[in-house]
Structure formats: structure tokens, C-alpha cells
């Protein structure tokens, strides 16, 4: 093959590989760094709002039970603590609807929970209205208790079901599996092929021209080595995503299956609420630290362009020297 034709092929190959490698790395890096924002702003709050709704409903139920068993019941209104906690639960359910991450199944479950909550409140109101008649009071409170605590169809069980769907979505967003492995493998392969091509071209130039090293190709190799920086940043971001998933899953597990019964104490509910707030704060701070890494995505196409330009300059000089086709 003639020298000029070989140089043209080398130049075209290096430019194409630089574009391919930077595109593959850009895609994999972008996929990794777009996820923390979604988890921080939607999924994490949604998961923890379910926990908050559960705590509020259990607090309201225990407050209603205490109020009904006391001598302060006036048959006209519920306890203030009950009303406050029901309001908090309703607000949490509204926030979950605004941040719906569990798909159509989640929407259906949430709709069912809201409908059951209306029936539950009506049963509590009737228990208060018949506070002086112990049989009716107990019957209506038992009905409310069943609506809240019943096996697989009660409000709390359905909230557990909703949270399971949310956690499935969280795994989809944060786990480094399937297509994400493929994207990074492709990026690594493209970078490796580009590195080999640069070395091969440098070796061939050494054989055909007196200059031992082409400084432009050498600079391109150094820029290519800098690809370890975005790879390292992506690894750090993935580590924080894994940590956030672990925190949220742990918080959800602390609430799963807990029922508003006589064993549950007010202090226990307060501790659960505090843990929920602490988890949200911790996850938010963990994922906020990845924001600066997202801004670093611009260095990838810039690096690819630099490698392509340096390759063009490095080979164009030889093309200019070699004026005739062989």
C-alpha cells in the first residue's frame, strides 16, 4: 500500500475511533450521572413519604383509641392529635401522588389507599359519635382497626405493596446491571481500540519516517489516558447510588409489617419518624455530592475532539511532506 494512501486511512481511522470512543464514554457517563437527580428529587422522597404516611396513620389510630377509652370523649369531635396525624398522612399521600414512581400499579394502589382512608375516617367518626354506647363504639372502632390493619387488604398492607413497587423502581434506577454494564463495556472497548490504533500508527510512522516520535500523537495518547478521570468519577457516583439504595431499603424495611396495635408505643412511632427524616437528609446529602460530576461531562467530547485534532495535525504534516501517490 502506498504511503500516502496509508496515511489517509490512518487519519480517517483515528478520527472515526476518537468520535466513537468519546460518544460511547459520553453515553455511559451521562446514564450514570442523570440517575442521582431522579432518585434524590422523586424516588427517595416518594419511598420515605410512604413511611411517613404509615407512621402518621398509626399515630392517629393510637390517638383515637386512647381518646375513645378516656372520659374526655364528647361525642362531637375526635382528638386533636388524631386530626393532626390524619392531616399529615393525607399530605404524605398527596406528595406520593405528585412523585408517582411506581407506574400504573402504584397509581391503582394509591387510589385504593385513599378510598380506604375515607372509609376509615368515617368509622372513627361513628365510633366517637357513639362514645357513650360501648357496644357501638367498640364495633365501629373495630371496623376502623380492621380497615387499617387487616392482613393483605388493609391500608398499611397496601402501603407496603406500594412501597415494594417503589423499591423495584429504585433498583432499576440505581443497580449497575444489564444495559449499564454493556454501555461501559462498549466504552472501554472503544477506548482500548483507539489506544491500540494510536500505538500502531506511531509504530508505522517510526518505520516510514525518520522522526522517532510524533509529538501530536503522543499528546493524543496522554489525553486518552485522562479518560480514567471520568471513569473514576462514574465509579464514585455509582457507589453513592448503591449507598442511597441501601439507606432507603433499610428505612422501608423498618416500617414493613408494623401494625397499629397495643404493642406499639408513642415513643416507637416518634423514633420511626425521626429515622425517616434522617434518612432523607442523608440520602439527599449523599446524592448532592454527585452534582459536580455531572458538570464534568463536557470534558469527554472535548477530549475526543482534542484527540481527533491532534491526530489530524500529526498525520497532516506527513501528508504534506509526501506529495505524490505511491
PDB file of C-alpha atoms in Angstrom:
ATOM      1  CA  UNK A   1       0.000   0.000   0.000  1.00  0.00           C
ATOM      2  CA  UNK A   2       1.293   3.476  -0.882  1.00  0.00           C
ATOM      3  CA  UNK A   3       2.441   5.711   1.920  1.00  0.00           C
ATOM      4  CA  UNK A   4       0.012   8.500   1.134  1.00  0.00           C
ATOM      5  CA  UNK A   5      -2.958   6.139   0.993  1.00  0.00           C
ATOM      6  CA  UNK A   6      -1.875   4.544   4.260  1.00  0.00           C
ATOM      7  CA  UNK A   7      -1.652   7.960   5.934  1.00  0.00           C
ATOM      8  CA  UNK A   8      -5.141   8.877   4.712  1.00  0.00           C
ATOM      9  CA  UNK A   9      -6.565   5.618   6.028  1.00  0.00           C
ATOM     10  CA  UNK A  10      -4.781   6.085   9.351  1.00  0.00           C
ATOM     11  CA  UNK A  11      -6.087   9.625   9.674  1.00  0.00           C
ATOM     12  CA  UNK A  12      -9.659   8.639   8.880  1.00  0.00           C
ATOM     13  CA  UNK A  13      -9.468   5.658  11.237  1.00  0.00           C
ATOM     14  CA  UNK A  14      -8.116   7.693  14.147  1.00  0.00           C
ATOM     15  CA  UNK A  15     -10.714  10.447  13.729  1.00  0.00           C
ATOM     16  CA  UNK A  16     -13.550   7.900  13.486  1.00  0.00           C
ATOM     17  CA  UNK A  17     -12.310   5.964  16.519  1.00  0.00           C
ATOM     18  CA  UNK A  18     -11.910   9.155  18.532  1.00  0.00           C
ATOM     19  CA  UNK A  19     -15.523  10.097  17.744  1.00  0.00           C
ATOM     20  CA  UNK A  20     -16.784   6.587  18.538  1.00  0.00           C
ATOM     21  CA  UNK A  21     -14.859   6.311  21.821  1.00  0.00           C
ATOM     22  CA  UNK A  22     -15.929   9.751  23.059  1.00  0.00           C
ATOM     23  CA  UNK A  23     -19.571   9.050  22.096  1.00  0.00           C
ATOM     24  CA  UNK A  24     -19.561   5.683  23.895  1.00  0.00           C
ATOM     25  CA  UNK A  25     -17.936   7.136  27.011  1.00  0.00           C
ATOM     26  CA  UNK A  26     -20.272  10.154  26.937  1.00  0.00           C
ATOM     27  CA  UNK A  27     -23.352   7.913  26.755  1.00  0.00           C
ATOM     28  CA  UNK A  28     -22.256   5.647  29.607  1.00  0.00           C
ATOM     29  CA  UNK A  29     -21.188   8.586  31.770  1.00  0.00           C
ATOM     30  CA  UNK A  30     -24.404  10.518  31.119  1.00  0.00           C
ATOM     31  CA  UNK A  31     -26.544   7.496  32.015  1.00  0.00           C
ATOM     32  CA  UNK A  32     -24.717   7.141  35.329  1.00  0.00           C
ATOM     33  CA  UNK A  33     -24.967  10.813  36.280  1.00  0.00           C
ATOM     34  CA  UNK A  34     -28.548  11.506  35.245  1.00  0.00           C
ATOM     35  CA  UNK A  35     -29.824   8.989  37.804  1.00  0.00           C
ATOM     36  CA  UNK A  36     -28.841  10.649  41.112  1.00  0.00           C
ATOM     37  CA  UNK A  37     -31.105  13.630  40.401  1.00  0.00           C
ATOM     38  CA  UNK A  38     -34.109  11.393  39.692  1.00  0.00           C
ATOM     39  CA  UNK A  39     -33.506   9.365  42.848  1.00  0.00           C
ATOM     40  CA  UNK A  40     -32.935  12.450  45.023  1.00  0.00           C
ATOM     41  CA  UNK A  41     -35.868  14.504  43.711  1.00  0.00           C
ATOM     42  CA  UNK A  42     -38.534  11.854  43.114  1.00  0.00           C
ATOM     43  CA  UNK A  43     -37.873   8.275  44.170  1.00  0.00           C
ATOM     44  CA  UNK A  44     -36.297   8.851  47.597  1.00  0.00           C
ATOM     45  CA  UNK A  45     -38.979  11.318  48.762  1.00  0.00           C
ATOM     46  CA  UNK A  46     -41.720   9.026  47.440  1.00  0.00           C
ATOM     47  CA  UNK A  47     -40.347   5.991  49.301  1.00  0.00           C
ATOM     48  CA  UNK A  48     -39.983   7.943  52.525  1.00  0.00           C
ATOM     49  CA  UNK A  49     -43.398   9.608  52.186  1.00  0.00           C
ATOM     50  CA  UNK A  50     -44.917   6.116  52.308  1.00  0.00           C
ATOM     51  CA  UNK A  51     -43.043   5.513  55.554  1.00  0.00           C
ATOM     52  CA  UNK A  52     -44.215   8.905  56.853  1.00  0.00           C
ATOM     53  CA  UNK A  53     -47.823   8.121  55.894  1.00  0.00           C
ATOM     54  CA  UNK A  54     -47.649   4.791  57.718  1.00  0.00           C
ATOM     55  CA  UNK A  55     -46.268   6.433  60.874  1.00  0.00           C
ATOM     56  CA  UNK A  56     -48.891   9.178  60.793  1.00  0.00           C
ATOM     57  CA  UNK A  57     -51.760   6.724  60.320  1.00  0.00           C
ATOM     58  CA  UNK A  58     -50.569   4.528  63.173  1.00  0.00           C
ATOM     59  CA  UNK A  59     -50.164   7.584  65.427  1.00  0.00           C
ATOM     60  CA  UNK A  60     -53.658   8.742  64.512  1.00  0.00           C
ATOM     61  CA  UNK A  61     -55.097   5.303  65.232  1.00  0.00           C
ATOM     62  CA  UNK A  62     -53.429   5.039  68.635  1.00  0.00           C
ATOM     63  CA  UNK A  63     -54.572   8.587  69.467  1.00  0.00           C
ATOM     64  CA  UNK A  64     -58.155   7.687  68.509  1.00  0.00           C
ATOM     65  CA  UNK A  65     -58.055   4.556  70.654  1.00  0.00           C
ATOM     66  CA  UNK A  66     -56.727   6.494  73.644  1.00  0.00           C
ATOM     67  CA  UNK A  67     -59.325   9.211  73.140  1.00  0.00           C
ATOM     68  CA  UNK A  68     -62.219   6.753  72.905  1.00  0.00           C
ATOM     69  CA  UNK A  69     -61.147   4.896  76.037  1.00  0.00           C
ATOM     70  CA  UNK A  70     -60.843   8.090  78.069  1.00  0.00           C
ATOM     71  CA  UNK A  71     -63.539  10.050  79.842  1.00  0.00           C
ATOM     72  CA  UNK A  72     -62.892  13.124  77.687  1.00  0.00           C
ATOM     73  CA  UNK A  73     -64.815  11.944  74.643  1.00  0.00           C
ATOM     74  CA  UNK A  74     -67.647  14.381  73.938  1.00  0.00           C
ATOM     75  CA  UNK A  75     -69.285  12.523  71.036  1.00  0.00           C
ATOM     76  CA  UNK A  76     -68.827  15.528  68.731  1.00  0.00           C
ATOM     77  CA  UNK A  77     -65.165  15.612  67.710  1.00  0.00           C
ATOM     78  CA  UNK A  78     -62.069  13.483  67.523  1.00  0.00           C
ATOM     79  CA  UNK A  79     -58.855  14.051  69.418  1.00  0.00           C
ATOM     80  CA  UNK A  80     -56.613  16.890  68.190  1.00  0.00           C
ATOM     81  CA  UNK A  81     -53.648  14.542  67.863  1.00  0.00           C
ATOM     82  CA  UNK A  82     -55.756  12.249  65.691  1.00  0.00           C
ATOM     83  CA  UNK A  83     -56.762  15.113  63.407  1.00  0.00           C
ATOM     84  CA  UNK A  84     -53.178  16.363  63.149  1.00  0.00           C
ATOM     85  CA  UNK A  85     -51.826  12.935  62.242  1.00  0.00           C
ATOM     86  CA  UNK A  86     -54.599  12.233  59.729  1.00  0.00           C
ATOM     87  CA  UNK A  87     -53.767  15.569  58.111  1.00  0.00           C
ATOM     88  CA  UNK A  88     -50.087  14.595  57.992  1.00  0.00           C
ATOM     89  CA  UNK A  89     -50.943  11.220  56.446  1.00  0.00           C
ATOM     90  CA  UNK A  90     -53.162  12.866  53.826  1.00  0.00           C
ATOM     91  CA  UNK A  91     -50.409  15.303  52.961  1.00  0.00           C
ATOM     92  CA  UNK A  92     -47.900  12.471  52.580  1.00  0.00           C
ATOM     93  CA  UNK A  93     -50.271  10.579  50.284  1.00  0.00           C
ATOM     94  CA  UNK A  94     -50.676  13.724  48.191  1.00  0.00           C
ATOM     95  CA  UNK A  95     -46.883  14.058  47.937  1.00  0.00           C
ATOM     96  CA  UNK A  96     -46.645  10.426  46.832  1.00  0.00           C
ATOM     97  CA  UNK A  97     -49.160  11.115  44.058  1.00  0.00           C
ATOM     98  CA  UNK A  98     -47.125  14.122  42.904  1.00  0.00           C
ATOM     99  CA  UNK A  99     -43.957  11.995  42.821  1.00  0.00           C
ATOM    100  CA  UNK A 100     -45.504   8.825  41.475  1.00  0.00           C
ATOM    101  CA  UNK A 101     -42.654   6.484  40.548  1.00  0.00           C
ATOM    102  CA  UNK A 102     -44.378   3.094  40.811  1.00  0.00           C
ATOM    103  CA  UNK A 103     -46.200   3.178  37.480  1.00  0.00           C
ATOM    104  CA  UNK A 104     -49.816   2.225  36.863  1.00  0.00           C
ATOM    105  CA  UNK A 105     -49.799  -0.407  39.612  1.00  0.00           C
ATOM    106  CA  UNK A 106     -48.682   2.244  42.089  1.00  0.00           C
ATOM    107  CA  UNK A 107     -51.410   4.642  40.961  1.00  0.00           C
ATOM    108  CA  UNK A 108     -54.046   1.953  41.435  1.00  0.00           C
ATOM    109  CA  UNK A 109     -52.746   1.042  44.905  1.00  0.00           C
ATOM    110  CA  UNK A 110     -52.606   4.683  45.972  1.00  0.00           C
ATOM    111  CA  UNK A 111     -56.142   5.256  44.743  1.00  0.00           C
ATOM    112  CA  UNK A 112     -57.315   2.285  46.799  1.00  0.00           C
ATOM    113  CA  UNK A 113     -55.498   3.582  49.895  1.00  0.00           C
ATOM    114  CA  UNK A 114     -57.165   6.995  49.566  1.00  0.00           C
ATOM    115  CA  UNK A 115     -60.585   5.378  49.241  1.00  0.00           C
ATOM    116  CA  UNK A 116     -59.983   3.153  52.271  1.00  0.00           C
ATOM    117  CA  UNK A 117     -58.769   6.135  54.274  1.00  0.00           C
ATOM    118  CA  UNK A 118     -62.102   7.896  53.714  1.00  0.00           C
ATOM    119  CA  UNK A 119     -63.954   4.806  54.971  1.00  0.00           C
ATOM    120  CA  UNK A 120     -61.564   4.555  57.930  1.00  0.00           C
ATOM    121  CA  UNK A 121     -62.202   8.169  58.964  1.00  0.00           C
ATOM    122  CA  UNK A 122     -65.952   7.638  58.736  1.00  0.00           C
ATOM    123  CA  UNK A 123     -65.690   4.602  61.029  1.00  0.00           C
ATOM    124  CA  UNK A 124     -63.652   6.579  63.591  1.00  0.00           C
ATOM    125  CA  UNK A 125     -66.181   9.437  63.425  1.00  0.00           C
ATOM    126  CA  UNK A 126     -69.031   6.991  64.095  1.00  0.00           C
ATOM    127  CA  UNK A 127     -67.100   5.456  66.999  1.00  0.00           C
ATOM    128  CA  UNK A 128     -66.751   8.927  68.530  1.00  0.00           C
ATOM    129  CA  UNK A 129     -70.418   9.709  67.884  1.00  0.00           C
ATOM    130  CA  UNK A 130     -71.423   6.583  69.822  1.00  0.00           C
ATOM    131  CA  UNK A 131     -68.797   7.013  72.539  1.00  0.00           C
ATOM    132  CA  UNK A 132     -71.386   6.619  75.313  1.00  0.00           C
ATOM    133  CA  UNK A 133     -72.584   3.281  73.980  1.00  0.00           C
ATOM    134  CA  UNK A 134     -69.687   0.913  74.463  1.00  0.00           C
ATOM    135  CA  UNK A 135     -71.035  -1.766  72.138  1.00  0.00           C
ATOM    136  CA  UNK A 136     -71.441   0.559  69.153  1.00  0.00           C
ATOM    137  CA  UNK A 137     -68.237   2.424  69.979  1.00  0.00           C
ATOM    138  CA  UNK A 138     -66.235  -0.798  70.056  1.00  0.00           C
ATOM    139  CA  UNK A 139     -67.924  -2.118  66.919  1.00  0.00           C
ATOM    140  CA  UNK A 140     -67.086   0.985  64.894  1.00  0.00           C
ATOM    141  CA  UNK A 141     -63.556   1.202  66.263  1.00  0.00           C
ATOM    142  CA  UNK A 142     -63.020  -2.463  65.448  1.00  0.00           C
ATOM    143  CA  UNK A 143     -64.219  -1.754  61.914  1.00  0.00           C
ATOM    144  CA  UNK A 144     -61.708   1.111  61.624  1.00  0.00           C
ATOM    145  CA  UNK A 145     -58.976  -1.080  63.086  1.00  0.00           C
ATOM    146  CA  UNK A 146     -59.728  -3.787  60.518  1.00  0.00           C
ATOM    147  CA  UNK A 147     -59.630  -1.295  57.631  1.00  0.00           C
ATOM    148  CA  UNK A 148     -56.218  -0.081  58.784  1.00  0.00           C
ATOM    149  CA  UNK A 149     -54.526  -3.283  59.970  1.00  0.00           C
ATOM    150  CA  UNK A 150     -56.214  -6.113  58.054  1.00  0.00           C
ATOM    151  CA  UNK A 151     -53.918  -8.741  56.504  1.00  0.00           C
ATOM    152  CA  UNK A 152     -53.268  -8.149  52.825  1.00  0.00           C
ATOM    153  CA  UNK A 153     -56.120  -5.732  52.122  1.00  0.00           C
ATOM    154  CA  UNK A 154     -55.761  -3.159  54.904  1.00  0.00           C
ATOM    155  CA  UNK A 155     -54.377   0.340  54.398  1.00  0.00           C
ATOM    156  CA  UNK A 156     -51.000  -0.459  55.941  1.00  0.00           C
ATOM    157  CA  UNK A 157     -50.587  -3.621  53.871  1.00  0.00           C
ATOM    158  CA  UNK A 158     -51.439  -1.739  50.697  1.00  0.00           C
ATOM    159  CA  UNK A 159     -48.890   0.919  51.584  1.00  0.00           C
ATOM    160  CA  UNK A 160     -46.337  -1.893  51.934  1.00  0.00           C
ATOM    161  CA  UNK A 161     -47.364  -3.080  48.470  1.00  0.00           C
ATOM    162  CA  UNK A 162     -46.927   0.428  47.077  1.00  0.00           C
ATOM    163  CA  UNK A 163     -43.510   0.684  48.673  1.00  0.00           C
ATOM    164  CA  UNK A 164     -42.471  -2.651  47.159  1.00  0.00           C
ATOM    165  CA  UNK A 165     -43.272  -1.221  43.713  1.00  0.00           C
ATOM    166  CA  UNK A 166     -41.296   1.910  44.558  1.00  0.00           C
ATOM    167  CA  UNK A 167     -38.290  -0.114  45.685  1.00  0.00           C
ATOM    168  CA  UNK A 168     -38.415  -2.107  42.447  1.00  0.00           C
ATOM    169  CA  UNK A 169     -38.209   1.187  40.580  1.00  0.00           C
ATOM    170  CA  UNK A 170     -35.356   2.283  42.850  1.00  0.00           C
ATOM    171  CA  UNK A 171     -33.396  -0.849  41.935  1.00  0.00           C
ATOM    172  CA  UNK A 172     -33.980  -0.141  38.230  1.00  0.00           C
ATOM    173  CA  UNK A 173     -32.604   3.376  38.705  1.00  0.00           C
ATOM    174  CA  UNK A 174     -29.550   2.531  40.799  1.00  0.00           C
ATOM    175  CA  UNK A 175     -28.374  -1.039  40.166  1.00  0.00           C
ATOM    176  CA  UNK A 176     -25.345  -1.394  37.884  1.00  0.00           C
ATOM    177  CA  UNK A 177     -26.627  -4.290  35.814  1.00  0.00           C
ATOM    178  CA  UNK A 178     -27.787  -5.231  32.332  1.00  0.00           C
ATOM    179  CA  UNK A 179     -27.609  -2.406  29.769  1.00  0.00           C
ATOM    180  CA  UNK A 180     -25.400  -0.293  32.039  1.00  0.00           C
ATOM    181  CA  UNK A 181     -22.732  -2.984  32.089  1.00  0.00           C
ATOM    182  CA  UNK A 182     -22.996  -3.201  28.313  1.00  0.00           C
ATOM    183  CA  UNK A 183     -22.652   0.568  27.864  1.00  0.00           C
ATOM    184  CA  UNK A 184     -19.483   0.703  29.942  1.00  0.00           C
ATOM    185  CA  UNK A 185     -18.041  -2.386  28.258  1.00  0.00           C
ATOM    186  CA  UNK A 186     -18.573  -0.758  24.866  1.00  0.00           C
ATOM    187  CA  UNK A 187     -16.958   2.451  26.091  1.00  0.00           C
ATOM    188  CA  UNK A 188     -13.967   0.544  27.474  1.00  0.00           C
ATOM    189  CA  UNK A 189     -13.611  -1.448  24.254  1.00  0.00           C
ATOM    190  CA  UNK A 190     -13.759   1.698  22.110  1.00  0.00           C
ATOM    191  CA  UNK A 191     -11.129   3.421  24.248  1.00  0.00           C
ATOM    192  CA  UNK A 192      -8.890   0.354  24.093  1.00  0.00           C
ATOM    193  CA  UNK A 193      -9.184   0.103  20.300  1.00  0.00           C
ATOM    194  CA  UNK A 194      -8.364   3.814  19.975  1.00  0.00           C
ATOM    195  CA  UNK A 195      -5.322   3.400  22.218  1.00  0.00           C
ATOM    196  CA  UNK A 196      -4.080   0.425  20.177  1.00  0.00           C
ATOM    197  CA  UNK A 197      -4.660   2.336  16.938  1.00  0.00           C
ATOM    198  CA  UNK A 198      -2.615   5.296  18.192  1.00  0.00           C
ATOM    199  CA  UNK A 199       0.251   2.993  19.170  1.00  0.00           C
ATOM    200  CA  UNK A 200       0.124   1.143  15.830  1.00  0.00           C
ATOM    201  CA  UNK A 201       0.104   4.365  13.821  1.00  0.00           C
ATOM    202  CA  UNK A 202       3.016   5.705  15.851  1.00  0.00           C
ATOM    203  CA  UNK A 203       4.946   2.483  15.214  1.00  0.00           C
ATOM    204  CA  UNK A 204       4.233   2.599  11.473  1.00  0.00           C
ATOM    205  CA  UNK A 205       5.314   6.241  11.277  1.00  0.00           C
ATOM    206  CA  UNK A 206       8.578   5.339  13.012  1.00  0.00           C
ATOM    207  CA  UNK A 207       9.243   2.782  10.274  1.00  0.00           C
ATOM    208  CA  UNK A 208       8.464   5.084   7.309  1.00  0.00           C
ATOM    209  CA  UNK A 209       9.732   8.442   8.540  1.00  0.00           C
ATOM    210  CA  UNK A 210      12.976   9.465  10.288  1.00  0.00           C
ATOM    211  CA  UNK A 211      11.203  11.124  13.225  1.00  0.00           C
ATOM    212  CA  UNK A 212      11.143   8.689  16.134  1.00  0.00           C
ATOM    213  CA  UNK A 213       8.060  10.045  17.941  1.00  0.00           C
ATOM    214  CA  UNK A 214       5.179  12.092  16.633  1.00  0.00           C
ATOM    215  CA  UNK A 215       4.534  14.707  19.357  1.00  0.00           C
ATOM    216  CA  UNK A 216       0.913  15.219  18.360  1.00  0.00           C
ATOM    217  CA  UNK A 217       0.109  11.507  18.559  1.00  0.00           C
ATOM    218  CA  UNK A 218       1.984  11.332  21.831  1.00  0.00           C
ATOM    219  CA  UNK A 219      -0.176  14.173  23.177  1.00  0.00           C
ATOM    220  CA  UNK A 220      -3.284  12.341  21.942  1.00  0.00           C
ATOM    221  CA  UNK A 221      -2.182   9.265  23.893  1.00  0.00           C
ATOM    222  CA  UNK A 222      -1.789  11.347  27.045  1.00  0.00           C
ATOM    223  CA  UNK A 223      -5.278  12.800  26.601  1.00  0.00           C
ATOM    224  CA  UNK A 224      -6.614   9.288  26.127  1.00  0.00           C
ATOM    225  CA  UNK A 225      -5.026   8.245  29.406  1.00  0.00           C
ATOM    226  CA  UNK A 226      -7.002  11.060  31.077  1.00  0.00           C
ATOM    227  CA  UNK A 227     -10.163   9.012  30.346  1.00  0.00           C
ATOM    228  CA  UNK A 228      -9.519   7.335  33.692  1.00  0.00           C
ATOM    229  CA  UNK A 229     -10.842  10.533  35.329  1.00  0.00           C
ATOM    230  CA  UNK A 230     -14.470  10.311  34.126  1.00  0.00           C
ATOM    231  CA  UNK A 231     -14.377   6.550  34.687  1.00  0.00           C
ATOM    232  CA  UNK A 232     -13.313   7.165  38.298  1.00  0.00           C
ATOM    233  CA  UNK A 233     -15.987   9.832  38.730  1.00  0.00           C
ATOM    234  CA  UNK A 234     -18.632   7.432  37.443  1.00  0.00           C
ATOM    235  CA  UNK A 235     -17.475   4.743  39.865  1.00  0.00           C
ATOM    236  CA  UNK A 236     -17.802   7.196  42.752  1.00  0.00           C
ATOM    237  CA  UNK A 237     -21.296   8.187  41.618  1.00  0.00           C
ATOM    238  CA  UNK A 238     -22.331   4.533  41.360  1.00  0.00           C
ATOM    239  CA  UNK A 239     -21.017   3.927  44.865  1.00  0.00           C
ATOM    240  CA  UNK A 240     -23.204   6.755  46.173  1.00  0.00           C
ATOM    241  CA  UNK A 241     -26.222   5.397  44.284  1.00  0.00           C
ATOM    242  CA  UNK A 242     -25.668   1.991  45.881  1.00  0.00           C
ATOM    243  CA  UNK A 243     -25.374   3.629  49.313  1.00  0.00           C
ATOM    244  CA  UNK A 244     -28.593   5.605  48.751  1.00  0.00           C
ATOM    245  CA  UNK A 245     -30.449   2.452  47.703  1.00  0.00           C
ATOM    246  CA  UNK A 246     -29.233   0.643  50.816  1.00  0.00           C
ATOM    247  CA  UNK A 247     -30.349   3.507  53.076  1.00  0.00           C
ATOM    248  CA  UNK A 248     -33.804   3.730  51.509  1.00  0.00           C
ATOM    249  CA  UNK A 249     -34.313  -0.026  51.538  1.00  0.00           C
ATOM    250  CA  UNK A 250     -33.309  -0.174  55.192  1.00  0.00           C
ATOM    251  CA  UNK A 251     -35.721   2.633  56.069  1.00  0.00           C
ATOM    252  CA  UNK A 252     -38.543   0.862  54.255  1.00  0.00           C
ATOM    253  CA  UNK A 253     -37.803  -2.433  55.999  1.00  0.00           C
ATOM    254  CA  UNK A 254     -38.049  -0.777  59.415  1.00  0.00           C
ATOM    255  CA  UNK A 255     -41.678   0.097  58.658  1.00  0.00           C
ATOM    256  CA  UNK A 256     -42.723  -3.007  56.766  1.00  0.00           C
ATOM    257  CA  UNK A 257     -45.320  -5.114  58.532  1.00  0.00           C
ATOM    258  CA  UNK A 258     -45.609  -2.834  61.578  1.00  0.00           C
ATOM    259  CA  UNK A 259     -49.228  -2.517  62.711  1.00  0.00           C
ATOM    260  CA  UNK A 260     -51.044  -0.010  64.891  1.00  0.00           C
ATOM    261  CA  UNK A 261     -51.764  -2.304  67.821  1.00  0.00           C
ATOM    262  CA  UNK A 262     -51.435  -2.096  71.583  1.00  0.00           C
ATOM    263  CA  UNK A 263     -47.795  -3.177  71.467  1.00  0.00           C
ATOM    264  CA  UNK A 264     -46.738  -0.112  69.502  1.00  0.00           C
ATOM    265  CA  UNK A 265     -45.793   2.807  71.728  1.00  0.00           C
ATOM    266  CA  UNK A 266     -45.796   6.521  71.034  1.00  0.00           C
ATOM    267  CA  UNK A 267     -42.025   6.650  71.525  1.00  0.00           C
ATOM    268  CA  UNK A 268     -41.563   3.950  68.932  1.00  0.00           C
ATOM    269  CA  UNK A 269     -43.557   5.914  66.366  1.00  0.00           C
ATOM    270  CA  UNK A 270     -41.638   9.075  67.114  1.00  0.00           C
ATOM    271  CA  UNK A 271     -38.375   7.209  66.661  1.00  0.00           C
ATOM    272  CA  UNK A 272     -39.593   5.909  63.293  1.00  0.00           C
ATOM    273  CA  UNK A 273     -40.471   9.440  62.173  1.00  0.00           C
ATOM    274  CA  UNK A 274     -37.063  10.744  63.210  1.00  0.00           C
ATOM    275  CA  UNK A 275     -35.320   7.899  61.374  1.00  0.00           C
ATOM    276  CA  UNK A 276     -37.311   8.685  58.232  1.00  0.00           C
ATOM    277  CA  UNK A 277     -36.307  12.352  58.323  1.00  0.00           C
ATOM    278  CA  UNK A 278     -32.669  11.454  58.976  1.00  0.00           C
ATOM    279  CA  UNK A 279     -32.664   9.002  56.063  1.00  0.00           C
ATOM    280  CA  UNK A 280     -33.980  11.624  53.642  1.00  0.00           C
ATOM    281  CA  UNK A 281     -31.359  14.106  54.796  1.00  0.00           C
ATOM    282  CA  UNK A 282     -28.577  11.541  54.480  1.00  0.00           C
ATOM    283  CA  UNK A 283     -29.635  10.377  51.015  1.00  0.00           C
ATOM    284  CA  UNK A 284     -30.013  13.959  49.788  1.00  0.00           C
ATOM    285  CA  UNK A 285     -26.534  14.919  51.007  1.00  0.00           C
ATOM    286  CA  UNK A 286     -25.045  11.743  49.517  1.00  0.00           C
ATOM    287  CA  UNK A 287     -26.521  12.367  46.079  1.00  0.00           C
ATOM    288  CA  UNK A 288     -25.910  16.122  46.126  1.00  0.00           C
ATOM    289  CA  UNK A 289     -22.201  15.322  46.070  1.00  0.00           C
ATOM    290  CA  UNK A 290     -22.560  13.856  42.597  1.00  0.00           C
ATOM    291  CA  UNK A 291     -23.820  17.117  41.057  1.00  0.00           C
ATOM    292  CA  UNK A 292     -20.333  18.443  40.307  1.00  0.00           C
ATOM    293  CA  UNK A 293     -19.522  15.192  38.499  1.00  0.00           C
ATOM    294  CA  UNK A 294     -22.404  15.798  36.108  1.00  0.00           C
ATOM    295  CA  UNK A 295     -20.830  19.112  35.085  1.00  0.00           C
ATOM    296  CA  UNK A 296     -17.643  17.215  34.237  1.00  0.00           C
ATOM    297  CA  UNK A 297     -19.354  15.503  31.310  1.00  0.00           C
ATOM    298  CA  UNK A 298     -18.184  18.298  28.991  1.00  0.00           C
ATOM    299  CA  UNK A 299     -14.575  17.077  29.211  1.00  0.00           C
ATOM    300  CA  UNK A 300     -15.473  13.873  27.346  1.00  0.00           C
ATOM    301  CA  UNK A 301     -16.428  15.338  23.941  1.00  0.00           C
ATOM    302  CA  UNK A 302     -13.704  17.952  24.405  1.00  0.00           C
ATOM    303  CA  UNK A 303     -11.147  15.181  24.926  1.00  0.00           C
ATOM    304  CA  UNK A 304     -12.435  13.252  21.902  1.00  0.00           C
ATOM    305  CA  UNK A 305     -12.224  16.369  19.752  1.00  0.00           C
ATOM    306  CA  UNK A 306      -8.693  17.042  21.003  1.00  0.00           C
ATOM    307  CA  UNK A 307      -7.577  13.510  20.101  1.00  0.00           C
ATOM    308  CA  UNK A 308      -9.102  13.855  16.625  1.00  0.00           C
ATOM    309  CA  UNK A 309      -7.497  17.274  16.022  1.00  0.00           C
ATOM    310  CA  UNK A 310      -4.097  16.133  17.268  1.00  0.00           C
ATOM    311  CA  UNK A 311      -4.298  13.048  15.063  1.00  0.00           C
ATOM    312  CA  UNK A 312      -5.148  15.217  12.071  1.00  0.00           C
ATOM    313  CA  UNK A 313      -2.285  17.637  12.783  1.00  0.00           C
ATOM    314  CA  UNK A 314       0.187  14.829  13.429  1.00  0.00           C
ATOM    315  CA  UNK A 315      -0.573  12.997  10.177  1.00  0.00           C
ATOM    316  CA  UNK A 316      -1.286  16.044   8.030  1.00  0.00           C
ATOM    317  CA  UNK A 317       2.317  17.130   8.358  1.00  0.00           C
ATOM    318  CA  UNK A 318       3.461  13.825   6.873  1.00  0.00           C
ATOM    319  CA  UNK A 319       0.804  14.016   4.169  1.00  0.00           C
ATOM    320  CA  UNK A 320       2.151  17.432   3.224  1.00  0.00           C
ATOM    321  CA  UNK A 321       5.669  16.073   3.039  1.00  0.00           C
ATOM    322  CA  UNK A 322       4.615  13.099   0.917  1.00  0.00           C
ATOM    323  CA  UNK A 323       3.248  14.854  -2.156  1.00  0.00           C
ATOM    324  CA  UNK A 324       2.975  12.040  -4.622  1.00  0.00           C
ATOM    325  CA  UNK A 325       0.869   8.900  -4.617  1.00  0.00           C
ATOM    326  CA  UNK A 326       2.784   5.638  -4.457  1.00  0.00           C
TER     327      UNK A 326
END
